[in-house]
Tab-separated table of C-alpha atoms and ligand atoms in Angstrom:
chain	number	residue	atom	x	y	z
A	1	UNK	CA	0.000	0.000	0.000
A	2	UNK	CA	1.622	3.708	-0.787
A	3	UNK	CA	0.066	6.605	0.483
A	4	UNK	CA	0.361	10.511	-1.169
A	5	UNK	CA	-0.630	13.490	-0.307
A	6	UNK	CA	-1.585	15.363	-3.727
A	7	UNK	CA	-1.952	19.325	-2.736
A	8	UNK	CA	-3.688	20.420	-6.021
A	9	UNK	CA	-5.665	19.477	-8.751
A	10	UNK	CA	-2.040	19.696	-10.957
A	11	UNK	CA	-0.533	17.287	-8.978
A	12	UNK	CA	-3.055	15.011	-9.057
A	13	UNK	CA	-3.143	15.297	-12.582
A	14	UNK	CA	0.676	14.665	-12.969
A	15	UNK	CA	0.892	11.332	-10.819
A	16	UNK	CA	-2.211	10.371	-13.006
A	17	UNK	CA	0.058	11.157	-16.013
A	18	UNK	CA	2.747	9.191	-14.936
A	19	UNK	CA	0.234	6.482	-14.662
A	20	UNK	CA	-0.885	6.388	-18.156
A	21	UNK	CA	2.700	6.234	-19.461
A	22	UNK	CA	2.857	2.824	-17.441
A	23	UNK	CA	-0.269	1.313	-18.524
A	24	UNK	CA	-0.442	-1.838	-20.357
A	25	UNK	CA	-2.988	-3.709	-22.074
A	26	UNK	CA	-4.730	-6.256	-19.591
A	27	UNK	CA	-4.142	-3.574	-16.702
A	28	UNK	CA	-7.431	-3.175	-14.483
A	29	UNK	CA	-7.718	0.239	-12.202
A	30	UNK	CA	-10.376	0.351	-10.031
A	31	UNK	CA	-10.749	4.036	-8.522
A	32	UNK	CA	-12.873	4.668	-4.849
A	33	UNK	CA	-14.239	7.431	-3.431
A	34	UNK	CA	-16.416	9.987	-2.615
A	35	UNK	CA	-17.836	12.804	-5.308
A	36	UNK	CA	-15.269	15.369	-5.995
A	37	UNK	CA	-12.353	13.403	-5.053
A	38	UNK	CA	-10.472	13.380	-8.285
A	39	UNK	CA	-11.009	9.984	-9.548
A	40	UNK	CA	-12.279	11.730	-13.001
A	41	UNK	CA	-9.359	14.556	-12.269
A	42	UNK	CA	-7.117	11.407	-12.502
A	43	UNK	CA	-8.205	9.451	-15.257
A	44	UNK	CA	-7.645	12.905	-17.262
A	45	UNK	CA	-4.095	12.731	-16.346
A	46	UNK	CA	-3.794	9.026	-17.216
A	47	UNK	CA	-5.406	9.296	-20.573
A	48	UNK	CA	-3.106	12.428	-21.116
A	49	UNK	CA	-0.416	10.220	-20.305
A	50	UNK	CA	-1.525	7.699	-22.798
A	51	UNK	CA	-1.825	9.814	-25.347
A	52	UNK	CA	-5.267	9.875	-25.594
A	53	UNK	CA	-6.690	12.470	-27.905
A	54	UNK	CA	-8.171	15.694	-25.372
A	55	UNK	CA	-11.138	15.731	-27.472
A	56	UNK	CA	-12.248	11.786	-26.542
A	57	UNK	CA	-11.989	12.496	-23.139
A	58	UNK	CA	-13.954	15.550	-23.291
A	59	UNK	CA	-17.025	14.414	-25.469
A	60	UNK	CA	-20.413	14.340	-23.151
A	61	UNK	CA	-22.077	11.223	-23.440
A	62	UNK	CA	-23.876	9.149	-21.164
A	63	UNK	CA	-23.007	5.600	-21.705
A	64	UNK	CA	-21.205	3.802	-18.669
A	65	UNK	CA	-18.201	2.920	-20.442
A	66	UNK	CA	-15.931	4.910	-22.433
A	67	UNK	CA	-13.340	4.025	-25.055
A	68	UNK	CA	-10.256	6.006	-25.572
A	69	UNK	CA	-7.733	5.006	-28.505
A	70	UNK	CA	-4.512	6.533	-27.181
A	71	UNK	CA	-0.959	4.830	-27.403
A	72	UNK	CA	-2.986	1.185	-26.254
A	73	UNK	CA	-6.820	1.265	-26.200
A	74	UNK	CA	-8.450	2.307	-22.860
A	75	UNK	CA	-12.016	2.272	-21.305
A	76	UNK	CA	-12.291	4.225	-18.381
A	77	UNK	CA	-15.915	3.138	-16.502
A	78	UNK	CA	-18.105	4.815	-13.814
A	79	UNK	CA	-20.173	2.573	-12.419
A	80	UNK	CA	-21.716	4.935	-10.094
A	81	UNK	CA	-25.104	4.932	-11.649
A	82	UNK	CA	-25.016	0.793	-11.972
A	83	UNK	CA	-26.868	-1.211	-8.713
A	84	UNK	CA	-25.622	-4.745	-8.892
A	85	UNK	CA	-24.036	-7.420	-10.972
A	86	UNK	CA	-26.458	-7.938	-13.658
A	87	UNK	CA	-26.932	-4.221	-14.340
A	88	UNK	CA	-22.993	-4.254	-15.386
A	89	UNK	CA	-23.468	-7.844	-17.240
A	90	UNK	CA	-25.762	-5.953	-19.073
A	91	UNK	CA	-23.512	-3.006	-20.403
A	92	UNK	CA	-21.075	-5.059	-21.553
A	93	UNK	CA	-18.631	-4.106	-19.628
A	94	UNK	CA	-17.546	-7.472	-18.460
A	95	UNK	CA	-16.946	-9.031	-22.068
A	96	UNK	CA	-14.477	-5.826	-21.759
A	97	UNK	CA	-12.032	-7.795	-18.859
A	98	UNK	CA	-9.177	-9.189	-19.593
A	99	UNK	CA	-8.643	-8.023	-23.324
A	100	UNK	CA	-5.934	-5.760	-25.115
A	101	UNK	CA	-7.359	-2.505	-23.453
A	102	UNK	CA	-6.827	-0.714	-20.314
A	103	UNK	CA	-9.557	-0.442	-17.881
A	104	UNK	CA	-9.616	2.238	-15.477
A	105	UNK	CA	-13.319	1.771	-13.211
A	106	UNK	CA	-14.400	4.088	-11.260
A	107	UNK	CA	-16.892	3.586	-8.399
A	108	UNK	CA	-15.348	-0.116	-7.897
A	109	UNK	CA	-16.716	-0.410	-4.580
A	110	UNK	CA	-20.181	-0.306	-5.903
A	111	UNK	CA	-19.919	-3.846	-7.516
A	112	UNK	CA	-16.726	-4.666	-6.413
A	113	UNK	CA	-16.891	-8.158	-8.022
A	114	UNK	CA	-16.574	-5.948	-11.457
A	115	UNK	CA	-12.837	-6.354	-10.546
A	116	UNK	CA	-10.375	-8.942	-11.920
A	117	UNK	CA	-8.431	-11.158	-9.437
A	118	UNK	CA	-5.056	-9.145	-10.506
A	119	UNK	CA	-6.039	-5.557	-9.950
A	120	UNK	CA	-4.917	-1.607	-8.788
A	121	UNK	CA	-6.986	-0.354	-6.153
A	122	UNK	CA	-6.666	3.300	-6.304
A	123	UNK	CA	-8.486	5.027	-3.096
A	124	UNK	CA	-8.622	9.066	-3.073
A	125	UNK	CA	-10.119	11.052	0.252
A	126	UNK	CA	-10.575	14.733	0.737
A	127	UNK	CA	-8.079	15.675	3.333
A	128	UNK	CA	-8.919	19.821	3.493
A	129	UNK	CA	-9.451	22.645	0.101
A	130	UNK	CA	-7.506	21.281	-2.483
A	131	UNK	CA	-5.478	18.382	-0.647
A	132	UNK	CA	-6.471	15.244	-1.636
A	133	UNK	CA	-5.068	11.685	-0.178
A	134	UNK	CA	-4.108	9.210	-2.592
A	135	UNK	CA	-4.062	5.379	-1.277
A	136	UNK	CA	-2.762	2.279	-4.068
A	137	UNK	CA	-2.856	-0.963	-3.111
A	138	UNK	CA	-1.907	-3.550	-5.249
A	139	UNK	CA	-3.725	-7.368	-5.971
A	140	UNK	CA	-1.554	-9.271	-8.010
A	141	UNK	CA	2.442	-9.728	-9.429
A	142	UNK	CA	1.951	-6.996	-12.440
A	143	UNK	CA	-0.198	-4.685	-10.768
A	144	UNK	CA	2.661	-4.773	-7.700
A	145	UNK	CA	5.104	-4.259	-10.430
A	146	UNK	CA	2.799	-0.800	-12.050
A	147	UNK	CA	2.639	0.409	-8.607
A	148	UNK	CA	5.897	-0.091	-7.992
A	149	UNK	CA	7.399	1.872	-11.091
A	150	UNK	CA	4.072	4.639	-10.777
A	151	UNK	CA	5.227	5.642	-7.033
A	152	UNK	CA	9.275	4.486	-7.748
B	1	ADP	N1	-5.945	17.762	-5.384
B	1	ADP	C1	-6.992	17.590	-6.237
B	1	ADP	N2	-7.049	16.490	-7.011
B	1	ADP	C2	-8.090	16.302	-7.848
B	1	ADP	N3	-9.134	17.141	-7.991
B	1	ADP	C3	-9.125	18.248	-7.246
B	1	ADP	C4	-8.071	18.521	-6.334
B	1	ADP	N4	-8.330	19.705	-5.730
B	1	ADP	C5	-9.490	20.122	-6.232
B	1	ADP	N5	-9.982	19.283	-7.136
B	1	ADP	C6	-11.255	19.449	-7.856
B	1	ADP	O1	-12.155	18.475	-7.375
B	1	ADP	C7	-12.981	18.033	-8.429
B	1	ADP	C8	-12.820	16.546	-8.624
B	1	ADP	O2	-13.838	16.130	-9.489
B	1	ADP	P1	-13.836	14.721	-10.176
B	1	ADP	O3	-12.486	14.370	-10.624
B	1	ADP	O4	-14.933	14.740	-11.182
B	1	ADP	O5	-14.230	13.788	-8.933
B	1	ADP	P2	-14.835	12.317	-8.919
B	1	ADP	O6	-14.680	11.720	-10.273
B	1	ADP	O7	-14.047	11.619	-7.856
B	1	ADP	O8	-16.275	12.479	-8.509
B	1	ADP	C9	-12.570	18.796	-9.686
B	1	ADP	O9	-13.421	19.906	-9.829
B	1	ADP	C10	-11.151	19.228	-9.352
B	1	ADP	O10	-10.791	20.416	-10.010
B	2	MG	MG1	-16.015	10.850	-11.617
C-alpha cells in the first residue's frame, strides 16, 4: 500500500500522467471514493499520459463505459449509476475484462466483483481545500510491479 498526499488538482493530474505512461494492455484500475475526489481529475491525467486524444476524453455522453484510442486502447468506466451485478453484465462491460485494453473503473466499490483477481486499487479522500489523499494498493504480481514503477 503507498500513500500521497496530492496538494492540487495539478498534482493530481501529474501522478495520473505518470500512470498512463505505465499502462499496459490487460491492466485493471479500479478508482474509490467519494464525489469530488479526483477519480475523473485522474483518469484525465492518465489518458493524457496515454496519449489519448483531449477531445475523446472531453465528449459528453452518457453511456457507462468509455473508449479512448490513445498509445494502447483504454475504457475508463463509472459505475456509479449501476446497482448490482447484472446491471454491469448488461452493459457489456464485463466481455471488456481481460482483453488488449486498459480499464480504469471508477466507483469499484459499488460492484466490487466488477474487478479482476489481478487488480490496482486506487483510493482518493478529501483531506482539506484542495489536498487530496491518494491510497494504491496492489492485488496481483503486475499490478505490484505498475505500482511499484508509478510511485518508484
Ligand atoms: N488535489 C486535487 N485532485 C483532484 N481534484 C481536485 C483537487 N483539488 C481540487 N480538485 C477538484 O475536485 C474536483 C474533482 O472532481 P472529479 O475528478 O470529477 O471527482 P470524482 O470523479 O471523484 O467524482 C474537480 O473539480 C477538481 O478540479
Ligand atoms: Mg467521476
Amino acid at each position: 500500500m503507498r500513500t500521497v498526499r496530492l496538494e492540487s488538482p495539478e498534482e493530481t493530474h501529474r501522478l495520473g500522467v505518470r500512470l498512463g505512461e505505465l499502462l499496459e494492455p490487460g491492466d485493471f484500475v479500479g478508482l474509490i471514493g467519494d464525489l469530488g475526489a479526483g477519480k475523473t481529475h485522474l483518469v484525465r491525467g492518465v489518458a493524457d499520459g496515454a496519449n489519448v486524444p483531449r477531445s475523446e476524453v472531453a465528449s459528453p455522453t452518457f453511456a457507462i463505459v468509455y473508449p479512448y484510442s490513445g498509445r494502447i486502447p483504454l475504457y475508463h468506466a463509472d459505475l456509479y449509476r449501476l446497482t448490482d451485478y447484472d446491471d454491469l453484465y448488461a452493459t457489456g462491460f464485463l466481455d471488456l475484462e481481460g482483453t488488449e485494453s486498459a480499464m480504469l473503473v471508477e466507483w469499484l466499490d459499488k460492484i466490487p466483483q466488477a474487478a479482476p483477481r489481478d487488480y490496482l486499487r486506487v483510493t482518493l479522500k478529501h483531506a482539506g481545500g484542495e489536498a487530496r489523499v491518494l491510497m494504491a494498493e496492489a492485488f496481483g504480481v503486475r499490478p505490484a510491479a505498475l505500482l511499484d514503477a508509478w510511485m518508484g
